């Protein structure tokens, strides 16, 4: 396995090619402009793709133990690698085969041997197209007000995180955060003030997230955080920091004066653990939602963990 991993902001390419001479020539050519990883067979290539998520894969059409189409199919089965653009390297001039490559989702194919100029031009085009698609996807999965992920992105990420938690047997917590009394704020002071309250909560949430965490705006006044490797009780500490921190945040009215109210949240938490597994993401969300309902029923402004009694929040006001 050859590695010249990502060392800068340059695009990262993965070459999966069994011919050592071709592979080395490609690495030497491309390393001047890109960070490059290279593998001689499908198994090592798939391992590198999963680990590094390269910006583009150059994939030999025929490999020991199988063909490139089978590798492409395996890449597309996994959420972590399904969107990676693939250019096939092929010595096959059969049009039906090349058409099949494109039908399977390859972005392009290059006949071997290819000139350096042609190779670089096709790589540049594929990278530009991929970046444009990525930006469109980000826009489609981003909440316009807060900049957090939206419901669509949450659904995709939750499925990914749940599968990983099941596979590697680590805990995963779901935290549902509801901004208390948003309707009353909107009705009494206008949606501009309501939006400022939502943004204040979003900012508080972002400040508490770890790099591995994920947060989305679930609805008008609800947010969801996914916390891998955190039990529900550990997630409750995270949620309490948000709840208590938000109490110290003020919101301005449209005329710039302080709004005459404080902000509070109700929070419901549930987890999936090895000792207490959930059947699927739906059951995990339902448990967190039930805990949120309990927090609201008990008077709001509190954090409730599913299956544990609700407790009153500390006497902390501003």
PDB file of C-alpha atoms in Angstrom:
ATOM      1  CA  UNK A   1       0.000   0.000   0.000  1.00  0.00           C
ATOM      2  CA  UNK A   2       1.450   3.340  -1.065  1.00  0.00           C
ATOM      3  CA  UNK A   3       0.503   6.457   0.885  1.00  0.00           C
ATOM      4  CA  UNK A   4       1.132  10.078   0.211  1.00  0.00           C
ATOM      5  CA  UNK A   5      -1.682  11.338   2.379  1.00  0.00           C
ATOM      6  CA  UNK A   6      -3.347  14.707   2.667  1.00  0.00           C
ATOM      7  CA  UNK A   7      -0.761  17.202   3.852  1.00  0.00           C
ATOM      8  CA  UNK A   8      -2.362  20.455   2.703  1.00  0.00           C
ATOM      9  CA  UNK A   9      -5.516  21.985   1.308  1.00  0.00           C
ATOM     10  CA  UNK A  10      -4.770  20.360  -2.065  1.00  0.00           C
ATOM     11  CA  UNK A  11      -7.265  17.863  -3.461  1.00  0.00           C
ATOM     12  CA  UNK A  12      -6.659  14.276  -2.393  1.00  0.00           C
ATOM     13  CA  UNK A  13      -6.641  11.604  -5.114  1.00  0.00           C
ATOM     14  CA  UNK A  14      -6.762   7.845  -4.657  1.00  0.00           C
ATOM     15  CA  UNK A  15      -5.295   5.607  -7.375  1.00  0.00           C
ATOM     16  CA  UNK A  16      -6.403   1.960  -7.420  1.00  0.00           C
ATOM     17  CA  UNK A  17      -4.262   0.296 -10.070  1.00  0.00           C
ATOM     18  CA  UNK A  18      -2.677  -3.178 -10.067  1.00  0.00           C
ATOM     19  CA  UNK A  19       0.053  -2.454 -12.629  1.00  0.00           C
ATOM     20  CA  UNK A  20       2.966  -1.216 -10.512  1.00  0.00           C
ATOM     21  CA  UNK A  21       4.588   0.694 -13.367  1.00  0.00           C
ATOM     22  CA  UNK A  22       1.363   2.513 -14.290  1.00  0.00           C
ATOM     23  CA  UNK A  23       0.607   3.194 -10.633  1.00  0.00           C
ATOM     24  CA  UNK A  24       4.036   4.661  -9.952  1.00  0.00           C
ATOM     25  CA  UNK A  25       3.900   6.787 -13.096  1.00  0.00           C
ATOM     26  CA  UNK A  26       0.526   8.201 -12.066  1.00  0.00           C
ATOM     27  CA  UNK A  27       1.750   8.956  -8.565  1.00  0.00           C
ATOM     28  CA  UNK A  28       4.840  10.734  -9.887  1.00  0.00           C
ATOM     29  CA  UNK A  29       2.787  12.779 -12.335  1.00  0.00           C
ATOM     30  CA  UNK A  30      -0.005  13.771  -9.973  1.00  0.00           C
ATOM     31  CA  UNK A  31       1.984  14.365  -6.776  1.00  0.00           C
ATOM     32  CA  UNK A  32       3.173  17.744  -8.036  1.00  0.00           C
ATOM     33  CA  UNK A  33      -0.392  19.111  -7.951  1.00  0.00           C
ATOM     34  CA  UNK A  34      -2.348  16.827  -5.643  1.00  0.00           C
ATOM     35  CA  UNK A  35      -1.999  14.801  -2.491  1.00  0.00           C
ATOM     36  CA  UNK A  36      -1.987  11.176  -3.617  1.00  0.00           C
ATOM     37  CA  UNK A  37      -2.821   7.782  -2.144  1.00  0.00           C
ATOM     38  CA  UNK A  38      -2.278   4.591  -4.134  1.00  0.00           C
ATOM     39  CA  UNK A  39      -3.275   0.946  -3.735  1.00  0.00           C
ATOM     40  CA  UNK A  40      -2.539  -2.124  -5.886  1.00  0.00           C
ATOM     41  CA  UNK A  41      -5.853  -3.934  -5.405  1.00  0.00           C
ATOM     42  CA  UNK A  42      -9.505  -3.478  -4.507  1.00  0.00           C
ATOM     43  CA  UNK A  43      -9.257  -4.445  -0.827  1.00  0.00           C
ATOM     44  CA  UNK A  44      -6.548  -1.902  -0.005  1.00  0.00           C
ATOM     45  CA  UNK A  45      -8.209   0.663  -2.249  1.00  0.00           C
ATOM     46  CA  UNK A  46     -11.534   0.325  -0.437  1.00  0.00           C
ATOM     47  CA  UNK A  47      -9.777   0.582   2.912  1.00  0.00           C
ATOM     48  CA  UNK A  48      -8.102   3.835   1.887  1.00  0.00           C
ATOM     49  CA  UNK A  49     -11.338   5.217   0.449  1.00  0.00           C
ATOM     50  CA  UNK A  50     -13.215   4.569   3.701  1.00  0.00           C
ATOM     51  CA  UNK A  51     -10.442   5.992   5.862  1.00  0.00           C
ATOM     52  CA  UNK A  52      -9.543   9.114   3.885  1.00  0.00           C
ATOM     53  CA  UNK A  53     -12.590   9.915   1.715  1.00  0.00           C
ATOM     54  CA  UNK A  54     -10.536  11.265  -1.201  1.00  0.00           C
ATOM     55  CA  UNK A  55     -11.809  14.006  -3.483  1.00  0.00           C
ATOM     56  CA  UNK A  56     -11.476  11.727  -6.522  1.00  0.00           C
ATOM     57  CA  UNK A  57     -10.693   8.074  -7.230  1.00  0.00           C
ATOM     58  CA  UNK A  58      -8.823   6.844 -10.323  1.00  0.00           C
ATOM     59  CA  UNK A  59      -9.965   3.237 -10.586  1.00  0.00           C
ATOM     60  CA  UNK A  60      -8.546   0.557 -12.871  1.00  0.00           C
ATOM     61  CA  UNK A  61     -11.315  -1.171 -14.800  1.00  0.00           C
ATOM     62  CA  UNK A  62      -9.794  -4.628 -14.240  1.00  0.00           C
ATOM     63  CA  UNK A  63      -8.221  -5.647 -10.936  1.00  0.00           C
ATOM     64  CA  UNK A  64      -6.988  -8.909  -9.381  1.00  0.00           C
ATOM     65  CA  UNK A  65      -9.876 -10.802  -7.856  1.00  0.00           C
ATOM     66  CA  UNK A  66     -12.580  -8.694  -9.495  1.00  0.00           C
ATOM     67  CA  UNK A  67     -13.317  -5.763 -11.730  1.00  0.00           C
ATOM     68  CA  UNK A  68     -13.564  -2.062 -11.105  1.00  0.00           C
ATOM     69  CA  UNK A  69     -17.344  -2.061 -11.491  1.00  0.00           C
ATOM     70  CA  UNK A  70     -17.602  -4.294  -8.421  1.00  0.00           C
ATOM     71  CA  UNK A  71     -15.412  -1.838  -6.493  1.00  0.00           C
ATOM     72  CA  UNK A  72     -17.613   1.066  -7.606  1.00  0.00           C
ATOM     73  CA  UNK A  73     -20.685  -0.821  -6.440  1.00  0.00           C
ATOM     74  CA  UNK A  74     -19.119  -1.428  -3.018  1.00  0.00           C
ATOM     75  CA  UNK A  75     -18.217   2.260  -2.714  1.00  0.00           C
ATOM     76  CA  UNK A  76     -21.783   3.247  -3.514  1.00  0.00           C
ATOM     77  CA  UNK A  77     -23.236   0.922  -0.877  1.00  0.00           C
ATOM     78  CA  UNK A  78     -21.622   2.800   2.007  1.00  0.00           C
ATOM     79  CA  UNK A  79     -22.779   6.278   3.087  1.00  0.00           C
ATOM     80  CA  UNK A  80     -19.198   7.305   3.799  1.00  0.00           C
ATOM     81  CA  UNK A  81     -18.021   6.634   0.244  1.00  0.00           C
ATOM     82  CA  UNK A  82     -21.153   6.658  -1.910  1.00  0.00           C
ATOM     83  CA  UNK A  83     -20.651  10.218  -3.202  1.00  0.00           C
ATOM     84  CA  UNK A  84     -16.942   9.906  -4.057  1.00  0.00           C
ATOM     85  CA  UNK A  85     -16.392  10.656  -7.766  1.00  0.00           C
ATOM     86  CA  UNK A  86     -14.713   7.880  -9.751  1.00  0.00           C
ATOM     87  CA  UNK A  87     -12.818   8.024 -13.057  1.00  0.00           C
ATOM     88  CA  UNK A  88     -12.168   4.641 -14.640  1.00  0.00           C
ATOM     89  CA  UNK A  89      -8.761   3.845 -16.121  1.00  0.00           C
ATOM     90  CA  UNK A  90      -9.285   1.348 -18.913  1.00  0.00           C
ATOM     91  CA  UNK A  91      -7.575  -0.187 -21.899  1.00  0.00           C
ATOM     92  CA  UNK A  92     -10.943  -1.517 -23.095  1.00  0.00           C
ATOM     93  CA  UNK A  93     -12.348   0.362 -26.075  1.00  0.00           C
ATOM     94  CA  UNK A  94     -15.667  -1.509 -26.086  1.00  0.00           C
ATOM     95  CA  UNK A  95     -18.403   1.130 -26.116  1.00  0.00           C
ATOM     96  CA  UNK A  96     -20.885  -1.053 -24.228  1.00  0.00           C
ATOM     97  CA  UNK A  97     -18.407  -1.490 -21.383  1.00  0.00           C
ATOM     98  CA  UNK A  98     -17.696   2.222 -21.220  1.00  0.00           C
ATOM     99  CA  UNK A  99     -21.410   2.993 -21.282  1.00  0.00           C
ATOM    100  CA  UNK A 100     -21.872   0.582 -18.403  1.00  0.00           C
ATOM    101  CA  UNK A 101     -19.222   2.455 -16.378  1.00  0.00           C
ATOM    102  CA  UNK A 102     -21.099   5.720 -16.780  1.00  0.00           C
ATOM    103  CA  UNK A 103     -24.467   4.097 -16.048  1.00  0.00           C
ATOM    104  CA  UNK A 104     -23.026   2.747 -12.787  1.00  0.00           C
ATOM    105  CA  UNK A 105     -22.158   6.285 -11.705  1.00  0.00           C
ATOM    106  CA  UNK A 106     -18.568   6.873 -12.832  1.00  0.00           C
ATOM    107  CA  UNK A 107     -17.982  10.514 -13.720  1.00  0.00           C
ATOM    108  CA  UNK A 108     -15.596   9.754 -16.585  1.00  0.00           C
ATOM    109  CA  UNK A 109     -13.213   7.203 -18.082  1.00  0.00           C
ATOM    110  CA  UNK A 110      -9.687   7.528 -19.435  1.00  0.00           C
ATOM    111  CA  UNK A 111      -8.135   5.208 -21.977  1.00  0.00           C
ATOM    112  CA  UNK A 112      -4.703   3.855 -21.094  1.00  0.00           C
ATOM    113  CA  UNK A 113      -2.173   5.073 -21.952  1.00  0.00           C
ATOM    114  CA  UNK A 114      -3.351   8.676 -21.706  1.00  0.00           C
ATOM    115  CA  UNK A 115      -1.284  11.794 -22.164  1.00  0.00           C
ATOM    116  CA  UNK A 116      -0.467  13.840 -19.084  1.00  0.00           C
ATOM    117  CA  UNK A 117      -2.369  16.763 -20.552  1.00  0.00           C
ATOM    118  CA  UNK A 118      -5.549  14.761 -21.119  1.00  0.00           C
ATOM    119  CA  UNK A 119      -5.327  13.082 -17.715  1.00  0.00           C
ATOM    120  CA  UNK A 120      -4.925  16.366 -15.840  1.00  0.00           C
ATOM    121  CA  UNK A 121      -7.698  18.042 -17.826  1.00  0.00           C
ATOM    122  CA  UNK A 122     -10.176  15.265 -17.067  1.00  0.00           C
ATOM    123  CA  UNK A 123      -9.215  15.224 -13.381  1.00  0.00           C
ATOM    124  CA  UNK A 124      -9.631  19.001 -13.145  1.00  0.00           C
ATOM    125  CA  UNK A 125     -13.047  18.816 -14.780  1.00  0.00           C
ATOM    126  CA  UNK A 126     -14.200  16.014 -12.492  1.00  0.00           C
ATOM    127  CA  UNK A 127     -13.016  17.892  -9.397  1.00  0.00           C
ATOM    128  CA  UNK A 128     -14.807  21.102 -10.477  1.00  0.00           C
ATOM    129  CA  UNK A 129     -18.039  19.222 -11.125  1.00  0.00           C
ATOM    130  CA  UNK A 130     -17.784  17.379  -7.823  1.00  0.00           C
ATOM    131  CA  UNK A 131     -17.203  20.614  -5.900  1.00  0.00           C
ATOM    132  CA  UNK A 132     -20.203  22.259  -7.547  1.00  0.00           C
ATOM    133  CA  UNK A 133     -22.379  19.291  -6.641  1.00  0.00           C
ATOM    134  CA  UNK A 134     -21.040  19.306  -3.090  1.00  0.00           C
ATOM    135  CA  UNK A 135     -21.908  22.977  -2.661  1.00  0.00           C
ATOM    136  CA  UNK A 136     -25.412  22.412  -3.981  1.00  0.00           C
ATOM    137  CA  UNK A 137     -25.827  19.484  -1.615  1.00  0.00           C
ATOM    138  CA  UNK A 138     -24.655  21.584   1.324  1.00  0.00           C
ATOM    139  CA  UNK A 139     -27.178  24.283   0.433  1.00  0.00           C
ATOM    140  CA  UNK A 140     -29.941  21.699   0.122  1.00  0.00           C
ATOM    141  CA  UNK A 141     -29.096  20.302   3.572  1.00  0.00           C
ATOM    142  CA  UNK A 142     -28.570  23.580   5.455  1.00  0.00           C
ATOM    143  CA  UNK A 143     -31.081  25.573   7.482  1.00  0.00           C
ATOM    144  CA  UNK A 144     -31.184  29.047   6.006  1.00  0.00           C
ATOM    145  CA  UNK A 145     -31.588  30.929   9.294  1.00  0.00           C
ATOM    146  CA  UNK A 146     -29.083  29.234  11.600  1.00  0.00           C
ATOM    147  CA  UNK A 147     -26.574  27.672   9.220  1.00  0.00           C
ATOM    148  CA  UNK A 148     -27.022  24.341  10.975  1.00  0.00           C
ATOM    149  CA  UNK A 149     -28.041  21.203   9.128  1.00  0.00           C
ATOM    150  CA  UNK A 150     -31.718  20.775   8.263  1.00  0.00           C
ATOM    151  CA  UNK A 151     -34.122  17.866   8.704  1.00  0.00           C
ATOM    152  CA  UNK A 152     -32.987  16.161   5.502  1.00  0.00           C
ATOM    153  CA  UNK A 153     -29.340  16.210   6.545  1.00  0.00           C
ATOM    154  CA  UNK A 154     -30.265  15.041  10.048  1.00  0.00           C
ATOM    155  CA  UNK A 155     -32.053  11.976   8.663  1.00  0.00           C
ATOM    156  CA  UNK A 156     -29.012  11.001   6.591  1.00  0.00           C
ATOM    157  CA  UNK A 157     -26.505  11.595   9.391  1.00  0.00           C
ATOM    158  CA  UNK A 158     -28.568   9.804  12.001  1.00  0.00           C
ATOM    159  CA  UNK A 159     -28.715   6.661   9.877  1.00  0.00           C
ATOM    160  CA  UNK A 160     -24.924   6.801   9.426  1.00  0.00           C
ATOM    161  CA  UNK A 161     -24.213   7.369  13.124  1.00  0.00           C
ATOM    162  CA  UNK A 162     -26.630   4.660  14.239  1.00  0.00           C
ATOM    163  CA  UNK A 163     -25.059   2.078  11.928  1.00  0.00           C
ATOM    164  CA  UNK A 164     -21.583   2.976  13.180  1.00  0.00           C
ATOM    165  CA  UNK A 165     -22.698   2.784  16.799  1.00  0.00           C
ATOM    166  CA  UNK A 166     -24.168  -0.657  16.166  1.00  0.00           C
ATOM    167  CA  UNK A 167     -21.122  -1.887  14.287  1.00  0.00           C
ATOM    168  CA  UNK A 168     -18.505  -0.695  16.762  1.00  0.00           C
ATOM    169  CA  UNK A 169     -20.687  -1.073  19.865  1.00  0.00           C
ATOM    170  CA  UNK A 170     -20.313   2.414  21.290  1.00  0.00           C
ATOM    171  CA  UNK A 171     -23.072   4.615  22.749  1.00  0.00           C
ATOM    172  CA  UNK A 172     -24.952   7.214  20.760  1.00  0.00           C
ATOM    173  CA  UNK A 173     -27.147   9.873  22.333  1.00  0.00           C
ATOM    174  CA  UNK A 174     -29.892  11.965  20.787  1.00  0.00           C
ATOM    175  CA  UNK A 175     -30.661  15.332  22.375  1.00  0.00           C
ATOM    176  CA  UNK A 176     -33.846  17.172  21.367  1.00  0.00           C
ATOM    177  CA  UNK A 177     -33.872  20.826  22.417  1.00  0.00           C
ATOM    178  CA  UNK A 178     -37.054  22.889  22.309  1.00  0.00           C
ATOM    179  CA  UNK A 179     -36.989  26.676  22.684  1.00  0.00           C
ATOM    180  CA  UNK A 180     -39.659  27.479  25.241  1.00  0.00           C
ATOM    181  CA  UNK A 181     -42.538  29.822  24.361  1.00  0.00           C
ATOM    182  CA  UNK A 182     -41.394  30.716  20.833  1.00  0.00           C
ATOM    183  CA  UNK A 183     -44.987  31.161  19.668  1.00  0.00           C
ATOM    184  CA  UNK A 184     -45.652  33.666  22.439  1.00  0.00           C
ATOM    185  CA  UNK A 185     -42.478  35.542  21.505  1.00  0.00           C
ATOM    186  CA  UNK A 186     -43.486  35.661  17.841  1.00  0.00           C
ATOM    187  CA  UNK A 187     -47.052  36.708  18.643  1.00  0.00           C
ATOM    188  CA  UNK A 188     -46.115  39.312  21.227  1.00  0.00           C
ATOM    189  CA  UNK A 189     -42.910  40.800  19.818  1.00  0.00           C
ATOM    190  CA  UNK A 190     -42.739  39.781  16.184  1.00  0.00           C
ATOM    191  CA  UNK A 191     -40.912  37.141  14.186  1.00  0.00           C
ATOM    192  CA  UNK A 192     -37.728  39.221  14.031  1.00  0.00           C
ATOM    193  CA  UNK A 193     -37.357  38.866  17.789  1.00  0.00           C
ATOM    194  CA  UNK A 194     -38.318  35.201  17.565  1.00  0.00           C
ATOM    195  CA  UNK A 195     -35.590  34.662  14.988  1.00  0.00           C
ATOM    196  CA  UNK A 196     -33.055  36.336  17.269  1.00  0.00           C
ATOM    197  CA  UNK A 197     -34.078  33.929  20.021  1.00  0.00           C
ATOM    198  CA  UNK A 198     -33.613  30.979  17.652  1.00  0.00           C
ATOM    199  CA  UNK A 199     -30.188  32.284  16.614  1.00  0.00           C
ATOM    200  CA  UNK A 200     -29.174  32.697  20.263  1.00  0.00           C
ATOM    201  CA  UNK A 201     -30.006  29.059  20.932  1.00  0.00           C
ATOM    202  CA  UNK A 202     -28.205  27.934  17.755  1.00  0.00           C
ATOM    203  CA  UNK A 203     -25.081  29.839  18.812  1.00  0.00           C
ATOM    204  CA  UNK A 204     -25.190  28.313  22.289  1.00  0.00           C
ATOM    205  CA  UNK A 205     -25.562  24.860  20.775  1.00  0.00           C
ATOM    206  CA  UNK A 206     -22.671  25.318  18.339  1.00  0.00           C
ATOM    207  CA  UNK A 207     -20.385  26.446  21.177  1.00  0.00           C
ATOM    208  CA  UNK A 208     -20.924  23.176  23.043  1.00  0.00           C
ATOM    209  CA  UNK A 209     -20.464  20.750  20.138  1.00  0.00           C
ATOM    210  CA  UNK A 210     -17.395  18.565  19.841  1.00  0.00           C
ATOM    211  CA  UNK A 211     -15.872  17.927  16.431  1.00  0.00           C
ATOM    212  CA  UNK A 212     -17.527  14.505  16.263  1.00  0.00           C
ATOM    213  CA  UNK A 213     -20.986  15.830  17.209  1.00  0.00           C
ATOM    214  CA  UNK A 214     -23.716  16.863  14.802  1.00  0.00           C
ATOM    215  CA  UNK A 215     -26.562  19.340  15.221  1.00  0.00           C
ATOM    216  CA  UNK A 216     -29.567  20.248  13.097  1.00  0.00           C
ATOM    217  CA  UNK A 217     -32.603  22.475  13.253  1.00  0.00           C
ATOM    218  CA  UNK A 218     -35.422  19.968  13.383  1.00  0.00           C
ATOM    219  CA  UNK A 219     -38.324  22.397  13.125  1.00  0.00           C
ATOM    220  CA  UNK A 220     -39.309  25.935  13.950  1.00  0.00           C
ATOM    221  CA  UNK A 221     -38.280  25.801  17.604  1.00  0.00           C
ATOM    222  CA  UNK A 222     -36.656  22.376  17.882  1.00  0.00           C
ATOM    223  CA  UNK A 223     -33.025  21.370  17.477  1.00  0.00           C
ATOM    224  CA  UNK A 224     -31.459  17.913  17.544  1.00  0.00           C
ATOM    225  CA  UNK A 225     -27.892  17.026  18.518  1.00  0.00           C
ATOM    226  CA  UNK A 226     -26.282  13.640  17.875  1.00  0.00           C
ATOM    227  CA  UNK A 227     -23.501  12.788  20.307  1.00  0.00           C
ATOM    228  CA  UNK A 228     -21.454   9.690  19.370  1.00  0.00           C
ATOM    229  CA  UNK A 229     -19.608   7.929  22.212  1.00  0.00           C
ATOM    230  CA  UNK A 230     -21.853   9.660  24.793  1.00  0.00           C
ATOM    231  CA  UNK A 231     -24.356   7.974  27.080  1.00  0.00           C
ATOM    232  CA  UNK A 232     -27.585   9.752  27.945  1.00  0.00           C
ATOM    233  CA  UNK A 233     -26.229  10.849  31.324  1.00  0.00           C
ATOM    234  CA  UNK A 234     -23.120  12.294  29.676  1.00  0.00           C
ATOM    235  CA  UNK A 235     -25.337  14.010  27.127  1.00  0.00           C
ATOM    236  CA  UNK A 236     -27.354  15.494  29.994  1.00  0.00           C
ATOM    237  CA  UNK A 237     -24.240  17.383  31.136  1.00  0.00           C
ATOM    238  CA  UNK A 238     -23.891  18.793  27.612  1.00  0.00           C
ATOM    239  CA  UNK A 239     -27.575  19.765  27.569  1.00  0.00           C
ATOM    240  CA  UNK A 240     -27.437  21.391  30.984  1.00  0.00           C
ATOM    241  CA  UNK A 241     -24.563  23.613  29.848  1.00  0.00           C
ATOM    242  CA  UNK A 242     -26.755  24.815  26.996  1.00  0.00           C
ATOM    243  CA  UNK A 243     -29.800  25.298  29.219  1.00  0.00           C
ATOM    244  CA  UNK A 244     -27.983  27.203  31.931  1.00  0.00           C
ATOM    245  CA  UNK A 245     -25.845  29.184  29.492  1.00  0.00           C
ATOM    246  CA  UNK A 246     -28.861  30.352  27.540  1.00  0.00           C
ATOM    247  CA  UNK A 247     -30.362  31.865  30.686  1.00  0.00           C
ATOM    248  CA  UNK A 248     -27.582  34.464  30.616  1.00  0.00           C
ATOM    249  CA  UNK A 249     -28.243  35.449  27.004  1.00  0.00           C
ATOM    250  CA  UNK A 250     -30.352  38.490  26.234  1.00  0.00           C
ATOM    251  CA  UNK A 251     -32.323  39.208  23.078  1.00  0.00           C
ATOM    252  CA  UNK A 252     -32.896  42.633  21.604  1.00  0.00           C
ATOM    253  CA  UNK A 253     -36.185  43.963  20.323  1.00  0.00           C
ATOM    254  CA  UNK A 254     -36.468  45.462  16.847  1.00  0.00           C
ATOM    255  CA  UNK A 255     -35.721  48.939  18.256  1.00  0.00           C
ATOM    256  CA  UNK A 256     -32.466  47.720  19.841  1.00  0.00           C
ATOM    257  CA  UNK A 257     -33.708  47.687  23.415  1.00  0.00           C
ATOM    258  CA  UNK A 258     -33.492  44.513  25.527  1.00  0.00           C
ATOM    259  CA  UNK A 259     -36.506  42.224  25.236  1.00  0.00           C
ATOM    260  CA  UNK A 260     -38.355  41.825  28.558  1.00  0.00           C
ATOM    261  CA  UNK A 261     -37.954  38.071  28.810  1.00  0.00           C
ATOM    262  CA  UNK A 262     -35.299  35.438  29.356  1.00  0.00           C
ATOM    263  CA  UNK A 263     -34.668  32.432  27.158  1.00  0.00           C
ATOM    264  CA  UNK A 264     -35.124  28.871  28.310  1.00  0.00           C
ATOM    265  CA  UNK A 265     -35.219  25.425  26.741  1.00  0.00           C
ATOM    266  CA  UNK A 266     -36.775  22.064  27.436  1.00  0.00           C
ATOM    267  CA  UNK A 267     -34.577  19.099  26.583  1.00  0.00           C
ATOM    268  CA  UNK A 268     -35.247  15.395  26.063  1.00  0.00           C
ATOM    269  CA  UNK A 269     -32.466  12.823  25.819  1.00  0.00           C
ATOM    270  CA  UNK A 270     -32.256   9.145  24.933  1.00  0.00           C
ATOM    271  CA  UNK A 271     -29.401   6.858  24.023  1.00  0.00           C
ATOM    272  CA  UNK A 272     -28.511   3.671  22.197  1.00  0.00           C
ATOM    273  CA  UNK A 273     -25.963   1.609  24.109  1.00  0.00           C
ATOM    274  CA  UNK A 274     -24.588  -1.919  24.071  1.00  0.00           C
ATOM    275  CA  UNK A 275     -26.406  -2.593  27.328  1.00  0.00           C
ATOM    276  CA  UNK A 276     -29.619  -0.878  26.229  1.00  0.00           C
ATOM    277  CA  UNK A 277     -29.826  -1.037  22.439  1.00  0.00           C
ATOM    278  CA  UNK A 278     -32.549   0.638  20.384  1.00  0.00           C
ATOM    279  CA  UNK A 279     -34.090  -1.211  17.486  1.00  0.00           C
ATOM    280  CA  UNK A 280     -33.616   1.632  15.017  1.00  0.00           C
ATOM    281  CA  UNK A 281     -33.299   5.403  14.696  1.00  0.00           C
ATOM    282  CA  UNK A 282     -37.067   5.831  14.883  1.00  0.00           C
ATOM    283  CA  UNK A 283     -37.265   4.194  18.310  1.00  0.00           C
ATOM    284  CA  UNK A 284     -34.310   6.281  19.493  1.00  0.00           C
ATOM    285  CA  UNK A 285     -35.974   9.502  18.389  1.00  0.00           C
ATOM    286  CA  UNK A 286     -39.297   8.472  19.914  1.00  0.00           C
ATOM    287  CA  UNK A 287     -37.618   7.903  23.281  1.00  0.00           C
ATOM    288  CA  UNK A 288     -35.928  11.322  23.171  1.00  0.00           C
ATOM    289  CA  UNK A 289     -39.206  12.933  22.115  1.00  0.00           C
ATOM    290  CA  UNK A 290     -41.005  11.260  25.025  1.00  0.00           C
ATOM    291  CA  UNK A 291     -38.392  12.696  27.400  1.00  0.00           C
ATOM    292  CA  UNK A 292     -38.908  16.132  25.844  1.00  0.00           C
ATOM    293  CA  UNK A 293     -42.664  15.840  26.372  1.00  0.00           C
ATOM    294  CA  UNK A 294     -41.992  15.015  30.026  1.00  0.00           C
ATOM    295  CA  UNK A 295     -39.769  18.090  30.366  1.00  0.00           C
ATOM    296  CA  UNK A 296     -42.560  20.278  28.997  1.00  0.00           C
ATOM    297  CA  UNK A 297     -45.217  18.608  31.147  1.00  0.00           C
ATOM    298  CA  UNK A 298     -43.146  19.183  34.262  1.00  0.00           C
ATOM    299  CA  UNK A 299     -42.964  22.934  33.638  1.00  0.00           C
ATOM    300  CA  UNK A 300     -40.314  23.390  30.911  1.00  0.00           C
ATOM    301  CA  UNK A 301     -36.817  24.863  31.420  1.00  0.00           C
ATOM    302  CA  UNK A 302     -35.309  21.515  32.345  1.00  0.00           C
ATOM    303  CA  UNK A 303     -33.384  18.499  31.014  1.00  0.00           C
ATOM    304  CA  UNK A 304     -35.006  15.054  31.109  1.00  0.00           C
ATOM    305  CA  UNK A 305     -33.344  11.734  30.298  1.00  0.00           C
ATOM    306  CA  UNK A 306     -35.691   9.037  29.019  1.00  0.00           C
ATOM    307  CA  UNK A 307     -36.524   6.511  31.702  1.00  0.00           C
ATOM    308  CA  UNK A 308     -35.441   8.753  34.558  1.00  0.00           C
ATOM    309  CA  UNK A 309     -37.664  11.004  36.664  1.00  0.00           C
ATOM    310  CA  UNK A 310     -37.794  14.670  35.738  1.00  0.00           C
ATOM    311  CA  UNK A 311     -36.101  17.028  38.177  1.00  0.00           C
ATOM    312  CA  UNK A 312     -36.573  20.721  38.718  1.00  0.00           C
ATOM    313  CA  UNK A 313     -33.863  22.962  37.275  1.00  0.00           C
ATOM    314  CA  UNK A 314     -31.491  24.751  39.654  1.00  0.00           C
ATOM    315  CA  UNK A 315     -32.685  28.161  40.816  1.00  0.00           C
ATOM    316  CA  UNK A 316     -30.717  30.168  38.301  1.00  0.00           C
ATOM    317  CA  UNK A 317     -32.278  33.298  36.829  1.00  0.00           C
ATOM    318  CA  UNK A 318     -31.080  36.587  35.440  1.00  0.00           C
TER     319      UNK A 318
END
